[in-house]
PDB file of C-alpha atoms and ligand atoms in Angstrom:
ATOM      1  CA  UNK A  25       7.127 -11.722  14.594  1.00 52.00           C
ATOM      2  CA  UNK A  26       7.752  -9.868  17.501  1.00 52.00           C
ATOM      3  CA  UNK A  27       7.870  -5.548  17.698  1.00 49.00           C
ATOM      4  CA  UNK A  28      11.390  -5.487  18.126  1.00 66.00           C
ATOM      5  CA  UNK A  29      12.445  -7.369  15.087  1.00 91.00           C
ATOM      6  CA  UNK A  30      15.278  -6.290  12.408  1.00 95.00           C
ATOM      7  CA  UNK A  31      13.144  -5.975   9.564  1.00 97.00           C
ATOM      8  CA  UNK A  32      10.773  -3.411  12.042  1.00 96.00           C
ATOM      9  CA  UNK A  33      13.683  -1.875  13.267  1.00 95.00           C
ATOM     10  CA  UNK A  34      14.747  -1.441   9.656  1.00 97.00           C
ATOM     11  CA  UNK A  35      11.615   0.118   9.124  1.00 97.00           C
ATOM     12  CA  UNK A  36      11.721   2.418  11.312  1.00 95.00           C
ATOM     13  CA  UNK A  37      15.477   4.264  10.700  1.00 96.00           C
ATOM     14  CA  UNK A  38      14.545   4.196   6.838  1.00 97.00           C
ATOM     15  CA  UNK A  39      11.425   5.929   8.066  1.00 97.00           C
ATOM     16  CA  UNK A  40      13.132   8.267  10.178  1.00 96.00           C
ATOM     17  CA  UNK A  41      15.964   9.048   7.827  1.00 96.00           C
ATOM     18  CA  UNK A  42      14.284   9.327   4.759  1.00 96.00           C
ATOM     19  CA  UNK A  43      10.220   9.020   5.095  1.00 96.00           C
ATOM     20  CA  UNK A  44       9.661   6.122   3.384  1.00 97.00           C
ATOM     21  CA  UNK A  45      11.339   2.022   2.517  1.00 98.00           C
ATOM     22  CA  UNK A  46      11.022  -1.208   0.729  1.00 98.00           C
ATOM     23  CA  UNK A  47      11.868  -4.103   2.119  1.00 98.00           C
ATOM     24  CA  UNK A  48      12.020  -7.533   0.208  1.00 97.00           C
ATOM     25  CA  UNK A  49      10.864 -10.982   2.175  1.00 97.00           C
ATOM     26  CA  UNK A  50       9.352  -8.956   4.443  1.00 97.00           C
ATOM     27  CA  UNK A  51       6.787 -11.854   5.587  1.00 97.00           C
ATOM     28  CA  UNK A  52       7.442 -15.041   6.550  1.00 97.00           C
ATOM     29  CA  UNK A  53       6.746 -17.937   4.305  1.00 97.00           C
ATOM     30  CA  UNK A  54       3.978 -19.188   5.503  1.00 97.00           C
ATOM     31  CA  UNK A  55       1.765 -16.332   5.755  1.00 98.00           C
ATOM     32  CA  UNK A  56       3.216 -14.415   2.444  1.00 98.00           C
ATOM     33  CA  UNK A  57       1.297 -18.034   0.973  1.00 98.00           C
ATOM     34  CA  UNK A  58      -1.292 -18.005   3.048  1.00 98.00           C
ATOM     35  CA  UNK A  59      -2.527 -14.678   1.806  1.00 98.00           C
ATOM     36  CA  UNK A  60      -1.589 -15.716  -1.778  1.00 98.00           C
ATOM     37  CA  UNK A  61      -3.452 -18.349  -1.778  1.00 98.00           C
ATOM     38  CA  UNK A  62      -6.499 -16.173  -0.420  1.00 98.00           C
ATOM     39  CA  UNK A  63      -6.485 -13.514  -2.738  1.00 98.00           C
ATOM     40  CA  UNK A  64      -6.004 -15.638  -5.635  1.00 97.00           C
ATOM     41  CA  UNK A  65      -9.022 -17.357  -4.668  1.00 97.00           C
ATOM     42  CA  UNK A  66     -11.545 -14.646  -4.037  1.00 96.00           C
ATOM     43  CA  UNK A  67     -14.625 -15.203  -5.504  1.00 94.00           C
ATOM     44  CA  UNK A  68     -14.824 -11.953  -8.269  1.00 90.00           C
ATOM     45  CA  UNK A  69     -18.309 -10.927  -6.957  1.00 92.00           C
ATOM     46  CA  UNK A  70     -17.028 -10.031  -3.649  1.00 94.00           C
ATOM     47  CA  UNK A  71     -14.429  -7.379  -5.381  1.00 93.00           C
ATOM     48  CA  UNK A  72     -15.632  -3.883  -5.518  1.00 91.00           C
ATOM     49  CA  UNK A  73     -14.291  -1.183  -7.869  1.00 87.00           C
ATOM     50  CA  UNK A  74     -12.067   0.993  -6.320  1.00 81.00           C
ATOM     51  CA  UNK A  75     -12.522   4.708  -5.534  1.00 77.00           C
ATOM     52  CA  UNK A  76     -11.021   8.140  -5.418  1.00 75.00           C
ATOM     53  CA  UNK A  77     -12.562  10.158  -2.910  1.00 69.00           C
ATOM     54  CA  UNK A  78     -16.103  11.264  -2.993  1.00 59.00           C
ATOM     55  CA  UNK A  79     -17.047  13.820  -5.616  1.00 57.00           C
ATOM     56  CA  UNK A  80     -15.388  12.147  -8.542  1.00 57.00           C
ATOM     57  CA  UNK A  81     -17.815  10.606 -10.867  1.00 60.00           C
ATOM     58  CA  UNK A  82     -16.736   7.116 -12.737  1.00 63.00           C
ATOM     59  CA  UNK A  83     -15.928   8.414 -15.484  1.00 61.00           C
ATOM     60  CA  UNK A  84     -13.364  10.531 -14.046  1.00 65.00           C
ATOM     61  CA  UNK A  85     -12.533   7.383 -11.641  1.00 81.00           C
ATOM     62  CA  UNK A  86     -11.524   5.159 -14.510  1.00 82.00           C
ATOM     63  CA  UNK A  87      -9.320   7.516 -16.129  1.00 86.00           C
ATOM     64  CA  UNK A  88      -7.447   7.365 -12.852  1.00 90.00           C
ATOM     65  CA  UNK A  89      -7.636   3.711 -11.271  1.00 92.00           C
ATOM     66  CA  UNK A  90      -8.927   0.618 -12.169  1.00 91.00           C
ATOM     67  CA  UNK A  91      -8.168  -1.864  -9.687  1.00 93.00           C
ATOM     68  CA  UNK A  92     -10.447  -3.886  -7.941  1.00 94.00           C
ATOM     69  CA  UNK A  93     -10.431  -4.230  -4.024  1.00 95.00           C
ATOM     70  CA  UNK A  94     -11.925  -6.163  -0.699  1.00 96.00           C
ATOM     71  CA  UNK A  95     -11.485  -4.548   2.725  1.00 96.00           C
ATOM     72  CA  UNK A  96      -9.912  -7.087   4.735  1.00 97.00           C
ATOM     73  CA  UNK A  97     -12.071  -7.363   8.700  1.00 97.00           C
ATOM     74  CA  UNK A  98     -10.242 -10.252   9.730  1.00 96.00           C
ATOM     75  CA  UNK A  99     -12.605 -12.829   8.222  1.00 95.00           C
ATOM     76  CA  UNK A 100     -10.849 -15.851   8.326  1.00 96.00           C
ATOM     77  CA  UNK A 101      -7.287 -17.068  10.157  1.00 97.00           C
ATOM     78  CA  UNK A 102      -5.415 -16.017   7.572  1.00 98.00           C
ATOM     79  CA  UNK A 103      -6.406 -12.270   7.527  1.00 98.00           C
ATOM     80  CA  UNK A 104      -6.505 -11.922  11.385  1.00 98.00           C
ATOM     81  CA  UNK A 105      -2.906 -13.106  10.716  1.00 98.00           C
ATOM     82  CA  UNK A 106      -1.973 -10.173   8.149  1.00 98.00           C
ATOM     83  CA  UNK A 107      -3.583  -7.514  10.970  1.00 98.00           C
ATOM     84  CA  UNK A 108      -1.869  -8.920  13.630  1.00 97.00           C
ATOM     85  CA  UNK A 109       0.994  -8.211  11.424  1.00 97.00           C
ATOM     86  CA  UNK A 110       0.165  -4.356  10.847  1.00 97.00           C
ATOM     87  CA  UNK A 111      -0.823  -4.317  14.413  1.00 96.00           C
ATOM     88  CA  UNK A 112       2.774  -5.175  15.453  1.00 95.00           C
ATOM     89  CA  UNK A 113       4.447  -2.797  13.135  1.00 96.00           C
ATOM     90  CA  UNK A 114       2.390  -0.181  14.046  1.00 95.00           C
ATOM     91  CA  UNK A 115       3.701  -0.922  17.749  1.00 93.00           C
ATOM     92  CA  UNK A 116       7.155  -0.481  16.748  1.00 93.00           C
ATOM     93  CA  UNK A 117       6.518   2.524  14.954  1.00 94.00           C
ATOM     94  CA  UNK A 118       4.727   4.231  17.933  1.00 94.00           C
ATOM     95  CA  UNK A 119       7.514   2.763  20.495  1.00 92.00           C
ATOM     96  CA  UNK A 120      10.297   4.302  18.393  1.00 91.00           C
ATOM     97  CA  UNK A 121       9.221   7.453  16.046  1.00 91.00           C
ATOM     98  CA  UNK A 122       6.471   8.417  18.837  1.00 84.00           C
ATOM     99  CA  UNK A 123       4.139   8.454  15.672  1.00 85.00           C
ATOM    100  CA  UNK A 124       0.775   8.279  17.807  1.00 85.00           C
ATOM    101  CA  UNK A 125      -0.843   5.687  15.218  1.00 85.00           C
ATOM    102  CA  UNK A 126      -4.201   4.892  16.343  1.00 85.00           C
ATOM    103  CA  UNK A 127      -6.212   2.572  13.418  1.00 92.00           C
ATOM    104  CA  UNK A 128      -5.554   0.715  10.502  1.00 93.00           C
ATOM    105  CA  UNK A 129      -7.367  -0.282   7.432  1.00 95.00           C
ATOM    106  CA  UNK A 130      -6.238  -2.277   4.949  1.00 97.00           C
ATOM    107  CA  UNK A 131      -7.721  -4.137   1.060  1.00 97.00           C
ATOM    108  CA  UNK A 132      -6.794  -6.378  -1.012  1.00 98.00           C
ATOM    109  CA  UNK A 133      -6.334  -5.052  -4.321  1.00 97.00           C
ATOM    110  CA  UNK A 134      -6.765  -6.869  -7.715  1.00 97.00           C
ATOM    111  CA  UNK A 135      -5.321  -4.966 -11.110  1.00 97.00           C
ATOM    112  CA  UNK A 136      -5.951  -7.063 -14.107  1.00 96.00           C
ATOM    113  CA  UNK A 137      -3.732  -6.637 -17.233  1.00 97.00           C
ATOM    114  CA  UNK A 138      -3.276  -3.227 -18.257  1.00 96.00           C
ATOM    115  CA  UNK A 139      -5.047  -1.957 -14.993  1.00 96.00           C
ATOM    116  CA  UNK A 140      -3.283   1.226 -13.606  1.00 96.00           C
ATOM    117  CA  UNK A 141      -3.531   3.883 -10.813  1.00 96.00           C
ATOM    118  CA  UNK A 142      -2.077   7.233 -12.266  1.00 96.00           C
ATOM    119  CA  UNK A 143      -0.017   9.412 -10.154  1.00 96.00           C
ATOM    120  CA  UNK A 144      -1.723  10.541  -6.771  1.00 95.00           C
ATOM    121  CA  UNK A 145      -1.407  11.097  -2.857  1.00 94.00           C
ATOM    122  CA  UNK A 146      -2.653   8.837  -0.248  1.00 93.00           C
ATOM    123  CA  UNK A 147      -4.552  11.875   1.313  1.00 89.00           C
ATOM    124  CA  UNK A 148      -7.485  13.154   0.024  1.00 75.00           C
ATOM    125  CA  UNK A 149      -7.768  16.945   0.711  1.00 68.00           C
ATOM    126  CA  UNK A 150      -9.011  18.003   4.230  1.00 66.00           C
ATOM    127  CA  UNK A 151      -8.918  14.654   5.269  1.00 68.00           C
ATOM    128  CA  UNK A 152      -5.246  14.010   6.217  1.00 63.00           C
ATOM    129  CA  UNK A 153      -5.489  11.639   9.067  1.00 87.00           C
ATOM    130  CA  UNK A 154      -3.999   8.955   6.672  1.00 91.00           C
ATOM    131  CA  UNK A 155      -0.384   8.791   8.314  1.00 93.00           C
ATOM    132  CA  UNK A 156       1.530   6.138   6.694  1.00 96.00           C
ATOM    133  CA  UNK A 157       0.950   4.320   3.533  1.00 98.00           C
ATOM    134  CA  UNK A 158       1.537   0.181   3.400  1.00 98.00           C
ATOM    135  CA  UNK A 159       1.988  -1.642   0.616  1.00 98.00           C
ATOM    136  CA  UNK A 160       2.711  -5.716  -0.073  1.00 98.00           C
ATOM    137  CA  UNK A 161       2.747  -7.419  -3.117  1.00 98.00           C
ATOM    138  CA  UNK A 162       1.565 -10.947  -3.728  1.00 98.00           C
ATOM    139  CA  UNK A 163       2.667 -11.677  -6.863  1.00 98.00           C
ATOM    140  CA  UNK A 164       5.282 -15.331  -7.068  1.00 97.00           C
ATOM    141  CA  UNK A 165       7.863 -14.647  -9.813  1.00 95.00           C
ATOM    142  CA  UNK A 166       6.476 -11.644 -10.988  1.00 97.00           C
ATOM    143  CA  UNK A 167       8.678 -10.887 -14.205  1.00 95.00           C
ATOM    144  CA  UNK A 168      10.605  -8.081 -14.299  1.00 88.00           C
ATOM    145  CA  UNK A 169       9.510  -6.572 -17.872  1.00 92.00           C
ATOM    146  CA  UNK A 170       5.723  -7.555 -16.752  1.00 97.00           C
ATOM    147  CA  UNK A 171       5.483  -3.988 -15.987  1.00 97.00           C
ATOM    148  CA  UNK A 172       3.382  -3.504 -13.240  1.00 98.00           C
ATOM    149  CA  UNK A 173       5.564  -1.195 -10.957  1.00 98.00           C
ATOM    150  CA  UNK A 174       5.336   1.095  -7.752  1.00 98.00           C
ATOM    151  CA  UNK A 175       6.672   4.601  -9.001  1.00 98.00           C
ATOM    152  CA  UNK A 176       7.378   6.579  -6.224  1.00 98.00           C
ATOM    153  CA  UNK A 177       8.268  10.163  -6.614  1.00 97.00           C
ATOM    154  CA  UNK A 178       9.939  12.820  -4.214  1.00 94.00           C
ATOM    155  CA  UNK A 179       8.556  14.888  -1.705  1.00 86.00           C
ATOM    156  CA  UNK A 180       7.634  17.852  -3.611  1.00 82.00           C
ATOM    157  CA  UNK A 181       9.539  20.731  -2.962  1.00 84.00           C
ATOM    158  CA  UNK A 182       8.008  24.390  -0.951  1.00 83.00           C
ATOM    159  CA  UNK A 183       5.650  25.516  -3.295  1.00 84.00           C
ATOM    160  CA  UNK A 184       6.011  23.161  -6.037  1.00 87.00           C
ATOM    161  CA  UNK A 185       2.729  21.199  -6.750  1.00 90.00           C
ATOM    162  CA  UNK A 186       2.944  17.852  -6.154  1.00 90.00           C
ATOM    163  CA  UNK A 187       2.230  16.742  -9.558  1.00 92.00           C
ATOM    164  CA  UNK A 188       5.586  18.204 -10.803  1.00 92.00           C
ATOM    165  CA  UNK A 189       7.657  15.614  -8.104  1.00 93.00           C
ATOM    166  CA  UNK A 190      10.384  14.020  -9.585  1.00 94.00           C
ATOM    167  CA  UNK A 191      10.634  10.411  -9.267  1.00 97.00           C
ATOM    168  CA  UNK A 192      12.607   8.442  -7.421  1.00 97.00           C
ATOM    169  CA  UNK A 193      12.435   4.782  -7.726  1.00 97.00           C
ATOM    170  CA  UNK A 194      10.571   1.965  -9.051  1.00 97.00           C
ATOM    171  CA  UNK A 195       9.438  -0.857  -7.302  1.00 98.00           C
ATOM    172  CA  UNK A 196       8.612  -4.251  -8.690  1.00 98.00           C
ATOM    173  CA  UNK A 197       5.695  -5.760  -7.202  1.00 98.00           C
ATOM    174  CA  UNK A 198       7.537  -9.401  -5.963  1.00 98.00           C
ATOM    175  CA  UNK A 199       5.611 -11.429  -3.689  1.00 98.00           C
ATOM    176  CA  UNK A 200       6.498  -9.909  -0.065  1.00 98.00           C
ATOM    177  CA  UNK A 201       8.106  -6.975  -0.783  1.00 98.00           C
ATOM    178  CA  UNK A 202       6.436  -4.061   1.388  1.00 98.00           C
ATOM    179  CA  UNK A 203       6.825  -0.761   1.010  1.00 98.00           C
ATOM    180  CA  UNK A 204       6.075   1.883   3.517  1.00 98.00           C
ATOM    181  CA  UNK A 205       6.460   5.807   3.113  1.00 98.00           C
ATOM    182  CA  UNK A 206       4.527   8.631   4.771  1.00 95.00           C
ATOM    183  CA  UNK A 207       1.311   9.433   2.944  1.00 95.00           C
ATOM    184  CA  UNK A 208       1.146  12.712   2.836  1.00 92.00           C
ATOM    185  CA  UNK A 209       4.717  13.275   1.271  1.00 94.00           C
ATOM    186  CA  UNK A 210       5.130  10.915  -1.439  1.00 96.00           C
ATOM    187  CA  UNK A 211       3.208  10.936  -4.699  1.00 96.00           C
ATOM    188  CA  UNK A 212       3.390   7.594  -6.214  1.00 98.00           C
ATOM    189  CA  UNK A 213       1.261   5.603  -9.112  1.00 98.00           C
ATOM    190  CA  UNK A 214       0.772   2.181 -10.434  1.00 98.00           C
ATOM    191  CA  UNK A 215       2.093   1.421 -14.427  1.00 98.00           C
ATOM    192  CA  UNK A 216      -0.247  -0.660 -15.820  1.00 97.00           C
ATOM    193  CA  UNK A 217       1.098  -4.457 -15.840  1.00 95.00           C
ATOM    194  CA  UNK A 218       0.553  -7.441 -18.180  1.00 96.00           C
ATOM    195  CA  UNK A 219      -0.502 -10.025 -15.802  1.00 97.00           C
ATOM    196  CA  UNK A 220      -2.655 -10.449 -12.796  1.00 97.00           C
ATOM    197  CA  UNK A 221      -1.054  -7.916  -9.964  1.00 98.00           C
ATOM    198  CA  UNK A 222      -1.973  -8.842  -6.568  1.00 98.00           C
ATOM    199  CA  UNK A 223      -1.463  -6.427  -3.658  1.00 98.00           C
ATOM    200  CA  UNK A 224      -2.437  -5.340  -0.278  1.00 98.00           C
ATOM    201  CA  UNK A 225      -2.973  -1.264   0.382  1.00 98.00           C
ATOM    202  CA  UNK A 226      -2.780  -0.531   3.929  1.00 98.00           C
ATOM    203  CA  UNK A 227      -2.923   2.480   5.850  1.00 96.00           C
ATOM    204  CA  UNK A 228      -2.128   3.964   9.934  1.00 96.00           C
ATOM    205  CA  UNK A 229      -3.864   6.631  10.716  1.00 93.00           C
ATOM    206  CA  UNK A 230      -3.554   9.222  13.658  1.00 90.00           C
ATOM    207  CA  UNK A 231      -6.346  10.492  16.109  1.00 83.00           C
ATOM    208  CA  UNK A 232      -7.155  13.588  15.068  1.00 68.00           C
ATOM    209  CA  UNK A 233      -7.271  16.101  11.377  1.00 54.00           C
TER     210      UNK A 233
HETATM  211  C1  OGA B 322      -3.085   2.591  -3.485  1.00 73.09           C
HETATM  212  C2  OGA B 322      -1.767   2.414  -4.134  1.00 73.09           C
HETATM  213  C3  OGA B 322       0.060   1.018  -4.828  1.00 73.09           C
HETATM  214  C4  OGA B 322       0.364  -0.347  -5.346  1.00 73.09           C
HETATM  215  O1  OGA B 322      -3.845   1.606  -3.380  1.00 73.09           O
HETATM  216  O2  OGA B 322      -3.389   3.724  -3.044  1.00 73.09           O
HETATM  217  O3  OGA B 322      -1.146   3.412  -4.413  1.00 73.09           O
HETATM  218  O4  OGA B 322       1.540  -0.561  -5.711  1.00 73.09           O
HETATM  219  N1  OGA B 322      -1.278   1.182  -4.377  1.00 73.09           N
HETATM  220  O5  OGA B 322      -0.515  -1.203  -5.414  1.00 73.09           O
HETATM  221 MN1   MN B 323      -1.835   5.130  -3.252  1.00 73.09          MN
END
């Protein structure tokens, strides 16, 4: 895929009109299985518990998420694959919305049934380098009452704490649908699901706090 394709381009005006989109098929075939197949097959004692930031303690971590993740370093073929893919979006982005992205990260994340991730921001406070939040789902013929959804809520208004945002969609996790919205605007949580959920969490960040 090169920078200046349609879905990237689509990207990029839903980002610029409205700070965030989701975008079905957004990977070809062949790597959308590729990384299927990897995740699916990770061994479970290279999956670490997930965390929130640095002064919560685990109690307080399970009451908010419980998914499992692996930080993907470009390992194998098939993961140098998924950051070239990040690497090229993050191109576009720069080229057209002048965003100044400057690194990635990006996990693998593993919620088993009734797994969740309550309500939250991308950004942990004083630390809002985190620019854009990216999110693909792995999941072949995920059913639609399987639960397991992408809420997304509003930009909260002046003043209004963010908890309070309204929502305003739901997104079901179907293998290769990515969604991308500004992490510092757009509260969002994971309902709990009664299968297997696959995903990948990536973020851009900028240079500087
Ligand atoms: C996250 C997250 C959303 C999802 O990992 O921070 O919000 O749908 N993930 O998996
Ligand atoms: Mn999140």
């Amino acid at each position: 895929m090169t920078e200046s394709s349609p879905l990237f381009n689509n990207i990029c005006s839903d980002l610029y009109q409205q700070g965030y989109s989701i975008q079905k098929h957004s990977l070809s075939e062949t790597l959308a299985q590729g990384l299927y197949q990897h995740i699916s097959n990770l061994d479970d004692s290279r999956l670490k518990k997930a965390g929130i930031g640095r002064n919560a303690d685990h109690q307080q971590q399970d009451d908010i998420r419980r998914d499992k993740i692996l930080w993907i370093e470009g390992e194998n073929e098939i993961e140098r694959q998924w950051l070239n893919w990040l690497e090229d979006l993050k191109q576009c982005l720069n080229r057209q919305l002048f965003l100044g992205l400057f690194s990635l990260e990006s996990h693998f994340a593993i919620y088993r049934p009734g797994d969740f991730y309550k309500k939250h921001l991308d950004v942990f406070q004083g630390k809002s380098n985190r620019k854009l939040s990216v999110v693909t789902y792995l999941n072949p013929d995920w059913p639609e009452d399987a639960g397991g959804e992408l809420v997304l809520f509003d930009k909260p208004e002046n003043h209004m704490p963010w908890q309070d945002s309204h929502e305003l969609c739901k997104v079901v996790p179907q293998m290769a649908t990515t969604v991308i919205f500004l992490s510092e605007d757009f509260p969002h949580e994971v309902l709990p699901a009664q299968q297997r959920r696959y995903s990948i969490a990536s973020w851009f960040r900028v240079n500087h706090v």
